[in-house]
CSV table of C-alpha atoms (C1' of nucleotides) in Angstrom, one decimal:
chain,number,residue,atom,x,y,z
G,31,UNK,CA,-53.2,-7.4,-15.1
G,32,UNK,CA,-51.2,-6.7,-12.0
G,33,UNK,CA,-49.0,-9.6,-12.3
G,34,UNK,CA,-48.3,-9.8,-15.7
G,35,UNK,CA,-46.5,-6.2,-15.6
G,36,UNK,CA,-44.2,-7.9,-12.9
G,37,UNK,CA,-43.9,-11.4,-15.2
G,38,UNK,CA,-43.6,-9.1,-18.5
G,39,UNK,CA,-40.7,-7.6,-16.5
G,40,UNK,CA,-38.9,-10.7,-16.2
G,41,UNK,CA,-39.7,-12.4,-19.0
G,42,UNK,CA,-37.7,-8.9,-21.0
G,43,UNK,CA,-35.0,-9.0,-18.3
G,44,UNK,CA,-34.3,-12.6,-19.5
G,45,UNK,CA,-34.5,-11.4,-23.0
G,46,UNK,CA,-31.9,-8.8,-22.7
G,47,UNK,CA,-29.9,-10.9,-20.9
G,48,UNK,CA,-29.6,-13.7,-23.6
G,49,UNK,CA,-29.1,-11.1,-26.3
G,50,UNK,CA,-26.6,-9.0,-25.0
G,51,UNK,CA,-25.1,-10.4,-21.8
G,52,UNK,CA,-25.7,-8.9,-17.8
G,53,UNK,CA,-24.5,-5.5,-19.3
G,54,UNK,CA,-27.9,-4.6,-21.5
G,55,UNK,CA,-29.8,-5.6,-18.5
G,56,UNK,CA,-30.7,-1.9,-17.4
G,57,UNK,CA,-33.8,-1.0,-15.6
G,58,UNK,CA,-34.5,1.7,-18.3
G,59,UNK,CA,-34.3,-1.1,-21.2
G,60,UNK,CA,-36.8,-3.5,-19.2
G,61,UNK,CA,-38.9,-1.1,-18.5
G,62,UNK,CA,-39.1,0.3,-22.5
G,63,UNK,CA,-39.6,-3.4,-23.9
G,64,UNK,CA,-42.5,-4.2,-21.1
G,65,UNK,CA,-44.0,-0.5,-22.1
G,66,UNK,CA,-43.4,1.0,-18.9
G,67,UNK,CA,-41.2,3.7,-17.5
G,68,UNK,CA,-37.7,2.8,-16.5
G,69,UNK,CA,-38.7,2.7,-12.5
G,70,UNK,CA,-41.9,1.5,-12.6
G,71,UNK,CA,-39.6,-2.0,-11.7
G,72,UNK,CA,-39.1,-0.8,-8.5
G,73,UNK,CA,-43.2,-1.2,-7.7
G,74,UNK,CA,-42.3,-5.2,-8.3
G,75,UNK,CA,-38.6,-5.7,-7.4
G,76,UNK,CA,-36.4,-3.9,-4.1
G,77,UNK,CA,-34.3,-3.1,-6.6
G,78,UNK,CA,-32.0,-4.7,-9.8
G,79,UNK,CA,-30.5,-7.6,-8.3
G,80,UNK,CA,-34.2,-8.6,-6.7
G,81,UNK,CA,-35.5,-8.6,-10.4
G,82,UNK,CA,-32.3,-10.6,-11.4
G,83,UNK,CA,-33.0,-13.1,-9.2
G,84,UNK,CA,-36.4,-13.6,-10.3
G,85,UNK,CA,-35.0,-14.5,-13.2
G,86,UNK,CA,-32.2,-16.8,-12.0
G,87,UNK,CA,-35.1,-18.7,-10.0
G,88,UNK,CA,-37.4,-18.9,-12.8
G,89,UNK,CA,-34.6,-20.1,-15.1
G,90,UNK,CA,-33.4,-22.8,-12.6
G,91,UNK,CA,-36.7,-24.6,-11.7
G,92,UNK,CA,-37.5,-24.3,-15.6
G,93,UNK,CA,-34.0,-26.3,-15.9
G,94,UNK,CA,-34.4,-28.6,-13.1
G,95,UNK,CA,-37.8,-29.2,-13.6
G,96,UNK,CA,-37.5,-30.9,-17.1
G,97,UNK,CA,-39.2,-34.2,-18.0
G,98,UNK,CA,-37.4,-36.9,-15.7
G,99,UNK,CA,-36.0,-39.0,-18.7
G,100,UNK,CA,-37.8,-42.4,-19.5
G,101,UNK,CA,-39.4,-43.7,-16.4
G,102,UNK,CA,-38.4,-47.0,-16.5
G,103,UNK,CA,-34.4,-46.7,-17.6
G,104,UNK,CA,-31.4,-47.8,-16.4
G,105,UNK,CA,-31.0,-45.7,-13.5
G,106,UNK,CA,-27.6,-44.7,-14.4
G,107,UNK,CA,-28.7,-43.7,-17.9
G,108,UNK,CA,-31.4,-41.5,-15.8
G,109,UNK,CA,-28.1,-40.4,-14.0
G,110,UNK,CA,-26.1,-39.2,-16.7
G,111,UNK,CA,-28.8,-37.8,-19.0
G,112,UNK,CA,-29.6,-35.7,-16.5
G,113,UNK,CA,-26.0,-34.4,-16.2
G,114,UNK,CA,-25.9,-34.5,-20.4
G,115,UNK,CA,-29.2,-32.3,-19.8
G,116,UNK,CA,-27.5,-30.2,-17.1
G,117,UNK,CA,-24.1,-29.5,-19.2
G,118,UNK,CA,-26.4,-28.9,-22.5
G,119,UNK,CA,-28.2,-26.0,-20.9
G,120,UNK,CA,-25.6,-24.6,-20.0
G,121,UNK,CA,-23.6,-24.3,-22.7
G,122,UNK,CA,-27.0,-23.1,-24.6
G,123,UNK,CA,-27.7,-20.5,-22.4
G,124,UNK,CA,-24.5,-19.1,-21.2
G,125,UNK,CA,-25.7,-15.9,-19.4
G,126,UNK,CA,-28.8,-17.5,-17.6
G,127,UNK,CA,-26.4,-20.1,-16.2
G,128,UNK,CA,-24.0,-17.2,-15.2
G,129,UNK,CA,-26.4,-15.7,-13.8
G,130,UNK,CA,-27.6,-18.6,-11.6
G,131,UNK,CA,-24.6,-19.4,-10.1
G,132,UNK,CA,-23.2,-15.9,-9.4
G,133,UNK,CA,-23.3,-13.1,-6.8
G,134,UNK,CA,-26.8,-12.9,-4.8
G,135,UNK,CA,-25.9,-10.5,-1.7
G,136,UNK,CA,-29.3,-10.8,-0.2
G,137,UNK,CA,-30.3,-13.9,-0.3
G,138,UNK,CA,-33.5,-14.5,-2.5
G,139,UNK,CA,-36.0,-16.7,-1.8
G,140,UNK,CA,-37.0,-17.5,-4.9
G,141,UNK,CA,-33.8,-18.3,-6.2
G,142,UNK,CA,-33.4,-20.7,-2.8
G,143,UNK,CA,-36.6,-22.5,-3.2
G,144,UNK,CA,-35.5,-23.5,-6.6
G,145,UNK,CA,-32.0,-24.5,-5.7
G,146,UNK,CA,-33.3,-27.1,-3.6
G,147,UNK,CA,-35.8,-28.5,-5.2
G,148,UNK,CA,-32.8,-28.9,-8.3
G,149,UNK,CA,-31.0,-30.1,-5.5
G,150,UNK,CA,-33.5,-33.0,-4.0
G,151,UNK,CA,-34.1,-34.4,-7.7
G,152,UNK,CA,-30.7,-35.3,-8.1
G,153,UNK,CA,-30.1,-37.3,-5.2
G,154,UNK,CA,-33.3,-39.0,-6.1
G,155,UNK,CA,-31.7,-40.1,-9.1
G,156,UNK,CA,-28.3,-40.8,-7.4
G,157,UNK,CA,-30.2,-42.9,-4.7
G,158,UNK,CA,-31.9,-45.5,-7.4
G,159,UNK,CA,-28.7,-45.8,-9.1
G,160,UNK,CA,-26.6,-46.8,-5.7
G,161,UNK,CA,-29.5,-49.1,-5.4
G,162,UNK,CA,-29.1,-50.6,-8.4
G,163,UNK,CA,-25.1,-51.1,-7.6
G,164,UNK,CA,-24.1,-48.6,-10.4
G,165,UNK,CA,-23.2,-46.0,-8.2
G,166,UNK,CA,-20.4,-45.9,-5.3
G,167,UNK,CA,-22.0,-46.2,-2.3
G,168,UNK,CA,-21.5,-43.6,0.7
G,169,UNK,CA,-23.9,-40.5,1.5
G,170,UNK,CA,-26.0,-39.9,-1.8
G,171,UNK,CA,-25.6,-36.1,-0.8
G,172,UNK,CA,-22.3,-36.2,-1.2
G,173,UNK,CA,-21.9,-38.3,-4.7
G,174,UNK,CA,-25.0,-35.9,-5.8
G,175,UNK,CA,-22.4,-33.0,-5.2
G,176,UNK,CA,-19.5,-35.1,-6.9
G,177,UNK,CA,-21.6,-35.7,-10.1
G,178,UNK,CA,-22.8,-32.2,-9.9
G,179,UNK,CA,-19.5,-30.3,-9.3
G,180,UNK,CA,-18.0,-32.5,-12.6
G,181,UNK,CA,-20.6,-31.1,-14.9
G,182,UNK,CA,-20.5,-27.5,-13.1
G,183,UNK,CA,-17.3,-27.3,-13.4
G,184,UNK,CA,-17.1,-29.1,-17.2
G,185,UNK,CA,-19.8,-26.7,-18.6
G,186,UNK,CA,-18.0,-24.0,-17.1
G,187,UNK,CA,-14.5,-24.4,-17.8
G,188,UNK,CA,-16.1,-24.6,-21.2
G,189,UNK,CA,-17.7,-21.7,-20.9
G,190,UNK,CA,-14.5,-19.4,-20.2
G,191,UNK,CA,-12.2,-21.4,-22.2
G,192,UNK,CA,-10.3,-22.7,-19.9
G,193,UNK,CA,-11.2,-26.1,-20.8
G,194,UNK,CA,-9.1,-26.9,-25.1
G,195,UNK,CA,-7.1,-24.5,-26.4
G,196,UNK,CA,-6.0,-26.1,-29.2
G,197,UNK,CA,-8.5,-28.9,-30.7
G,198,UNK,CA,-6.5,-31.9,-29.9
G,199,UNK,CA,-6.8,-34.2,-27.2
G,200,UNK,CA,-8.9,-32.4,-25.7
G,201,UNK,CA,-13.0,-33.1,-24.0
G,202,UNK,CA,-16.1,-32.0,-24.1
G,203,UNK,CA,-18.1,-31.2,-21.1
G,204,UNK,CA,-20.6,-33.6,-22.1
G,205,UNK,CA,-17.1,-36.3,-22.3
G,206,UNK,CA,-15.9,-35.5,-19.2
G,207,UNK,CA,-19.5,-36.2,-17.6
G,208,UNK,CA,-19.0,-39.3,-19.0
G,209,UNK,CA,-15.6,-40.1,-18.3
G,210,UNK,CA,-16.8,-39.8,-14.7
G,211,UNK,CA,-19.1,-42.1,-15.3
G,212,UNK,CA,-16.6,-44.8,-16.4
G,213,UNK,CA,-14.8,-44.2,-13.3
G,214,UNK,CA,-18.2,-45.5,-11.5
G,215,UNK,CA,-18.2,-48.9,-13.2
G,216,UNK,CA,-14.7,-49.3,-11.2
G,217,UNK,CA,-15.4,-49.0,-7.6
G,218,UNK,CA,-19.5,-50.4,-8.0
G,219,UNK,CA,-20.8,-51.2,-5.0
G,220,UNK,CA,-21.8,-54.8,-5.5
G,221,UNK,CA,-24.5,-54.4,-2.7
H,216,UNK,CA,9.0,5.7,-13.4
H,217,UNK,CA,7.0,4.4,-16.5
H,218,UNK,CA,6.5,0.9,-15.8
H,219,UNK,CA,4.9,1.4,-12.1
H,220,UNK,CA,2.0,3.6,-12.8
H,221,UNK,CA,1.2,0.5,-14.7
H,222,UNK,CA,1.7,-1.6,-12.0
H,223,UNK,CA,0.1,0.6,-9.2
H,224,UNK,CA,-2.9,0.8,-11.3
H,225,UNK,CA,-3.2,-3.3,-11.4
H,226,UNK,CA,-1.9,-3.7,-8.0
H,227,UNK,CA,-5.0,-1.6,-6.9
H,228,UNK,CA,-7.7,-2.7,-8.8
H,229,UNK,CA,-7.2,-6.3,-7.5
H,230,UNK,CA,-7.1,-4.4,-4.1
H,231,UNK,CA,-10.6,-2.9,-4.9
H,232,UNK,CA,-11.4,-6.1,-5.8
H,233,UNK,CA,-10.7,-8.1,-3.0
H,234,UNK,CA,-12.5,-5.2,-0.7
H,235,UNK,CA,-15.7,-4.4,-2.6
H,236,UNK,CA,-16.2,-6.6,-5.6
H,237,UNK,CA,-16.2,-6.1,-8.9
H,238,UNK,CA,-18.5,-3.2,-8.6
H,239,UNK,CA,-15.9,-1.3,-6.5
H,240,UNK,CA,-13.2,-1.5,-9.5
H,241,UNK,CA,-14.0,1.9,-11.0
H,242,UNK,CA,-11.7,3.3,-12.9
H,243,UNK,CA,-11.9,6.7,-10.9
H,244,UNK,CA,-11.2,5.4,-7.6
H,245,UNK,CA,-8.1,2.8,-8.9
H,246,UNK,CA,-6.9,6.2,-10.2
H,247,UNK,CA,-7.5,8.0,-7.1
H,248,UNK,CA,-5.7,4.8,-5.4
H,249,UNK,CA,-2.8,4.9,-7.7
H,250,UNK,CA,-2.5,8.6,-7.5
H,251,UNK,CA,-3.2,9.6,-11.1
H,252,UNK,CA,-6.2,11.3,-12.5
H,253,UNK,CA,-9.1,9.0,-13.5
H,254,UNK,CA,-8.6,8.3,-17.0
H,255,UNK,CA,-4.6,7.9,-16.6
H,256,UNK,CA,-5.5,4.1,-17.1
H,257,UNK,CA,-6.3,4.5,-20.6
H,258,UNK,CA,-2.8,5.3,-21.5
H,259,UNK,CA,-1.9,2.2,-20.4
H,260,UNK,CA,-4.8,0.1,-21.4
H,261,UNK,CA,-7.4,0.0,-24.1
H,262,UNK,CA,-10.3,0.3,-21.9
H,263,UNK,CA,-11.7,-1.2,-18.3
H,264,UNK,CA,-11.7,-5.0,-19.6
H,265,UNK,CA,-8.4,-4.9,-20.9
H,266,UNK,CA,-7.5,-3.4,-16.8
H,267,UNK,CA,-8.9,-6.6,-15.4
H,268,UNK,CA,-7.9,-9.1,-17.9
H,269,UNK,CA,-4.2,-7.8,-16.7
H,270,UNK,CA,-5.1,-8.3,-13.3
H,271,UNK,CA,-7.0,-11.7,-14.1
H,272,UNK,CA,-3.8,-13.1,-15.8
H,273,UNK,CA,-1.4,-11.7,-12.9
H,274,UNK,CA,-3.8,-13.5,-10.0
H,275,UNK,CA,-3.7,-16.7,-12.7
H,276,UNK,CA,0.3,-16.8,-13.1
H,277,UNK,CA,0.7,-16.5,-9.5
H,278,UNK,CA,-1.4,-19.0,-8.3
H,279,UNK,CA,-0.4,-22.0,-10.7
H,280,UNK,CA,3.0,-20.7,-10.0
H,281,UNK,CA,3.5,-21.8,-6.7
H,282,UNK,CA,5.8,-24.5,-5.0
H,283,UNK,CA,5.7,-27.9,-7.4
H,284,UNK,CA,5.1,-29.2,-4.0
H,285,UNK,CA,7.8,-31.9,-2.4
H,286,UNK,CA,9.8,-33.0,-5.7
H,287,UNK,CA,10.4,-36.5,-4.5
H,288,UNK,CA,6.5,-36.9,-3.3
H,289,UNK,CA,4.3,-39.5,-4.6
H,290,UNK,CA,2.8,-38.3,-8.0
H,291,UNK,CA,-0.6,-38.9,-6.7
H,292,UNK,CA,0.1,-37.1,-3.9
H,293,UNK,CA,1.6,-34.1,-6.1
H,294,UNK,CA,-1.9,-34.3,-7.6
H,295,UNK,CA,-3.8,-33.7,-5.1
H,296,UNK,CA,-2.0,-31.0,-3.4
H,297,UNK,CA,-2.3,-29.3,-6.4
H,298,UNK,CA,-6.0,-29.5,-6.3
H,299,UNK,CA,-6.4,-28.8,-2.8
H,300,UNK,CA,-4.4,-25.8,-3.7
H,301,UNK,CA,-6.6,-24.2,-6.4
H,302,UNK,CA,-9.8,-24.6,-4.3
H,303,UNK,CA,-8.2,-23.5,-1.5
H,304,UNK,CA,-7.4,-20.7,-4.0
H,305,UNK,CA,-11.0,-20.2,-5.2
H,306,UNK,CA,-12.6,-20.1,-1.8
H,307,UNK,CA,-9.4,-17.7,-0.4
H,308,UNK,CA,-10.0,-15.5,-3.0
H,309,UNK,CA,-13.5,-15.4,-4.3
H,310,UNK,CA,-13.2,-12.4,-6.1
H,311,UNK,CA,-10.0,-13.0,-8.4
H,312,UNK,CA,-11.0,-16.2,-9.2
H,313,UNK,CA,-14.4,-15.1,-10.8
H,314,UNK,CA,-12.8,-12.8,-12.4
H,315,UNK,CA,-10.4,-15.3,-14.2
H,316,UNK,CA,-12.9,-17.5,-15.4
H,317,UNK,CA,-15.3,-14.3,-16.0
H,318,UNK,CA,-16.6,-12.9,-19.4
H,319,UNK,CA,-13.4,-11.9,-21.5
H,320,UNK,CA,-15.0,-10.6,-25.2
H,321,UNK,CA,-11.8,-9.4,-26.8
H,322,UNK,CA,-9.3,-12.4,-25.6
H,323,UNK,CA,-6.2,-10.8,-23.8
H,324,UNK,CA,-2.8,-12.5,-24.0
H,325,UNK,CA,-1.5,-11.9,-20.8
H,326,UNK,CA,-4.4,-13.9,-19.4
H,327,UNK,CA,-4.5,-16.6,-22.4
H,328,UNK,CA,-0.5,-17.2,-21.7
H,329,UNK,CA,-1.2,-17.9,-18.7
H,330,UNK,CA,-3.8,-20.0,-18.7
H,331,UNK,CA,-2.1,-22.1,-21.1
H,332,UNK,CA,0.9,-22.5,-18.5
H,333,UNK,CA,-1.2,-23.6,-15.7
H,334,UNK,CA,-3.0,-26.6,-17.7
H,335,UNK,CA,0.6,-27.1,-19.1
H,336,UNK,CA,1.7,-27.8,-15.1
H,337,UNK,CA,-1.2,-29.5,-14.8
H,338,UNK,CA,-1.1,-32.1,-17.9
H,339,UNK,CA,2.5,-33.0,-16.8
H,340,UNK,CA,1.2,-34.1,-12.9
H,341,UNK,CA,-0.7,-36.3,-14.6
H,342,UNK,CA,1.2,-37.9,-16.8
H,343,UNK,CA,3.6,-38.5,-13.5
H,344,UNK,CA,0.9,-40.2,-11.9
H,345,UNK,CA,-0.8,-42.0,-14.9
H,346,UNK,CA,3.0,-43.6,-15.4
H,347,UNK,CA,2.9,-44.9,-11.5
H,348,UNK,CA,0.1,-46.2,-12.2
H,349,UNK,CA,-2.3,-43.9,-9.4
H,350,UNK,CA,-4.4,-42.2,-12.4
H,351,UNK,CA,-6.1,-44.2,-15.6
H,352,UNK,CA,-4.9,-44.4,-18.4
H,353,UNK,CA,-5.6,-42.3,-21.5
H,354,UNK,CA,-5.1,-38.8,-23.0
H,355,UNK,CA,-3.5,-37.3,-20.2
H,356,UNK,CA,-4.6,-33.8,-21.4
H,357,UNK,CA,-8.4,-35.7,-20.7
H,358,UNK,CA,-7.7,-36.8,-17.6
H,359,UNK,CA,-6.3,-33.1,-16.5
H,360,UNK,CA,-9.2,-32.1,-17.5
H,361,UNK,CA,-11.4,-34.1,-15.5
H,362,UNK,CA,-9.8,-33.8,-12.5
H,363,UNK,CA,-9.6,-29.8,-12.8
H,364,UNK,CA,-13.3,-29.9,-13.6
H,365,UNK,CA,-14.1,-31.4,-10.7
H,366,UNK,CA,-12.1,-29.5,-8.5
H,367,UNK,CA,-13.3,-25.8,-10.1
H,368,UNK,CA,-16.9,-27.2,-10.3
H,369,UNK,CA,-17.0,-28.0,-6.6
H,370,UNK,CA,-14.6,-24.9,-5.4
H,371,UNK,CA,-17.7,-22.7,-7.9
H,372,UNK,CA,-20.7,-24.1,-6.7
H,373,UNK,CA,-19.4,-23.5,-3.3
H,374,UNK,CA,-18.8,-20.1,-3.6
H,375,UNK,CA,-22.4,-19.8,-5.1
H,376,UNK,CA,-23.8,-21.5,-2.5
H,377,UNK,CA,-25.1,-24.0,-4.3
H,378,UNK,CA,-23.0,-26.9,-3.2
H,379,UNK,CA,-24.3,-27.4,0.4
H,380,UNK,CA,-27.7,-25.8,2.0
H,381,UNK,CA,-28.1,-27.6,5.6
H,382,UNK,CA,-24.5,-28.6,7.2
H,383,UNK,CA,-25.8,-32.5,7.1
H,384,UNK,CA,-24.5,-35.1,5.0
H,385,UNK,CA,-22.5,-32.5,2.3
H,386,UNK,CA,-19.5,-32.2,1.6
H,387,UNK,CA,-16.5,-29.1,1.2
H,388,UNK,CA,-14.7,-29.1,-2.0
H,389,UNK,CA,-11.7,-30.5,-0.6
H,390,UNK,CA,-14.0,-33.2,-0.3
H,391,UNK,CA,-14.9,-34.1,-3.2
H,392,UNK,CA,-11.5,-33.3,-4.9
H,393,UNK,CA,-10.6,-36.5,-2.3
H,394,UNK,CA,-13.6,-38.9,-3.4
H,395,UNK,CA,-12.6,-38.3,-7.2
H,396,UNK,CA,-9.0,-39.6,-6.3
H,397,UNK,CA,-10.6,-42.3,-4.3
H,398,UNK,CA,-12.2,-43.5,-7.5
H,399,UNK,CA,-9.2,-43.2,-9.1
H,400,UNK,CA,-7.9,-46.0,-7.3
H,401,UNK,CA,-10.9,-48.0,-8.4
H,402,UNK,CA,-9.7,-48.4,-12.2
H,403,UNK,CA,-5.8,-48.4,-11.9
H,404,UNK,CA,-3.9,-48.7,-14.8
H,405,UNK,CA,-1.9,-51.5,-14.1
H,406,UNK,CA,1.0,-50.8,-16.4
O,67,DA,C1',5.4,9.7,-23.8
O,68,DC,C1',2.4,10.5,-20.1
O,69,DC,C1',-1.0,13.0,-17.7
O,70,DT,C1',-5.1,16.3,-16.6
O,71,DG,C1',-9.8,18.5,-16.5
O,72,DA,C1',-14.0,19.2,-18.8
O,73,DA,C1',-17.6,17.2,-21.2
O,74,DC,C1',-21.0,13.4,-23.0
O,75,DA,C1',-24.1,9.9,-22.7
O,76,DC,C1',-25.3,6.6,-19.8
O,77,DC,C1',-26.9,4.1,-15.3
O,78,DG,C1',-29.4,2.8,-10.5
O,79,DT,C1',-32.1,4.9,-7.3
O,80,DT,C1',-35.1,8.4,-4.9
O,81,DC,C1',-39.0,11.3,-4.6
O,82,DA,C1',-43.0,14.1,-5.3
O,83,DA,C1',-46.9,13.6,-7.8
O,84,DG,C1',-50.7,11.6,-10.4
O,85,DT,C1',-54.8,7.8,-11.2
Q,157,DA,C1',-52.1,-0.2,-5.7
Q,158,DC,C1',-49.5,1.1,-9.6
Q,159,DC,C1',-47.2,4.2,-12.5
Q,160,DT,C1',-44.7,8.6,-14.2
Q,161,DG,C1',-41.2,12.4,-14.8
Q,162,DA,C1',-37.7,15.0,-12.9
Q,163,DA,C1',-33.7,14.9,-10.3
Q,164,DC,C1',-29.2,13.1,-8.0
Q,165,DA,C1',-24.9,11.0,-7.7
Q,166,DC,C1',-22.5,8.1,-10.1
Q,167,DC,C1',-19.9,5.6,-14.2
Q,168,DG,C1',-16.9,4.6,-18.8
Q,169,DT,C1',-15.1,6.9,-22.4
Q,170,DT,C1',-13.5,10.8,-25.4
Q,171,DC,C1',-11.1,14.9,-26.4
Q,172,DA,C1',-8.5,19.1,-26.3
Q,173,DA,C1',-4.8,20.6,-23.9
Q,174,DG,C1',-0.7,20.7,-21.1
Q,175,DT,C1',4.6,18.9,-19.7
DNA sequence: ACCTGAACACCGTTCAAGT
DNA sequence: ACCTGAACACCGTTCAAGT
């Protein structure tokens, strides 16, 4: 019973967040929907941002962590819908993704561990398909970033409406991934 | 007289900004900054967002306003400086550029004008460089947007801290603005 | 037309106290 | 070890009033 107070806590800051942005997420709401007072969150958390960041963390690994696409597929399809995977969860959940990639003042653990495992999957995925010649070669780090900074930046350019203003001509995030992608069959490295 | 207080107030919330964050833009202390009383602001705009959303689409006109860098360089070149220049932007300013790609519920004008203008300047680099032949070919507006994915994408996940966790084998954003171009060169357009 | 000061309903956080 | 209720210093916004 003593941890699920803390993971009810969580799992109703989430809530709150995806129903009415970062601004419902007040201590005093939490703490009504998880039937406790509005500080009893500070037993579990330093404070707002701490509780926050649980939630950041939880959300990321849960994104990172999803099924790693059929086993046995062209690594560069493993690639991309990964990235597809990546862009779609943004755009579904707008404020987790916010909340992920914004302001953490002291750093959180949590939130770090889950970074880098998100991290380390990817250039997994980037390393078979350089080995299979269908990525440019170079430090898989660094093209991990490349891919990764395309979709960031696609879903959230999208996200803020900066990407179409008007309907015509314009991409989706989930195009641009793939435009990207296009540009790869150009420079393959034949190794 | 009646146009500065409007100013003052925007000239000092982006200066609260830039010292303390977002949470330091109250709209008593930009009052006490400005010299008025602390709800002076609301004769000059409907409420706090409509404050920042000036000051978001001040910070956006000004930056994609700058030099069109050497008139007579080569497009690609013009490109690229351009990039450079808005992550250099991003990571120069932290601050103003969440802000401009921030939440924005009731769309503001000032800010939407300007936006408009920057992927205007934007488009037309491209098109300069897509006709040397340094860019591939296609819906220039696409292209624009792929390259300014990339380069907001990298400049954000930097800020975030998400980009680069140990200082071995990763990249800056300047970086990876760079390998995109290099794969540019991959799939010329011939014409 | 522009500004002020008081007031209202909120919020994060602290603290003394309870089991 | 976990929780509560009162309290404190804030905040955005509204409103009646002043020039």
């Amino acid at each position: 019973m003593t941890e699920s107070t803390r993971e009810a806590l969580i799992f109703e800051a989430a809530k709150l967040l995806d129903a009415g942005g970062p601004a419902a997420v007040t201590l005093r709401a939490v703490g009504r929907a998880a039937g406790v007072s509005h500080n009893a969150p500070y037993k579990h958390f330093a404070d707002k941002e701490d509780l926050l960041a649980a939630v950041a963390g939880r959300e990321l690994a849960r994104q990172s962590g999803g099924p790693p696409s059929a086993p046995n597929a062209d690594p560069i399809d493993d690639l991309k819908a990964r990235m597809h995977g990546y862009v779609r969860w943004a755009l579904r959940h707008p404020e987790r993704f916010r909340l992920t990639f914004g302001r953490w003042t002291h750093a959180n653990d949590e939130l770090g561990v889950a970074a880098t495992d998100a991290r380390a999957g990817l250039v997994e995925a980037v390393k078979a398909a350089q080995a299979a010649g269908q990525a440019p070669a170079g430090d898989p780090e660094r093209v991990a970033a490349l891919v990764l900074a395309l979709a960031h930046g696609a879903a959230d350019l999208a996200l803020s409406g900066h990407l179409a203003r008007d309907g015509k001509g314009n991409a989706s995030p989930e195009d641009l991934v793939d435009d990207l992608f296009v540009l790869f069959t150009g420079s393959r490295n034949p190794g």
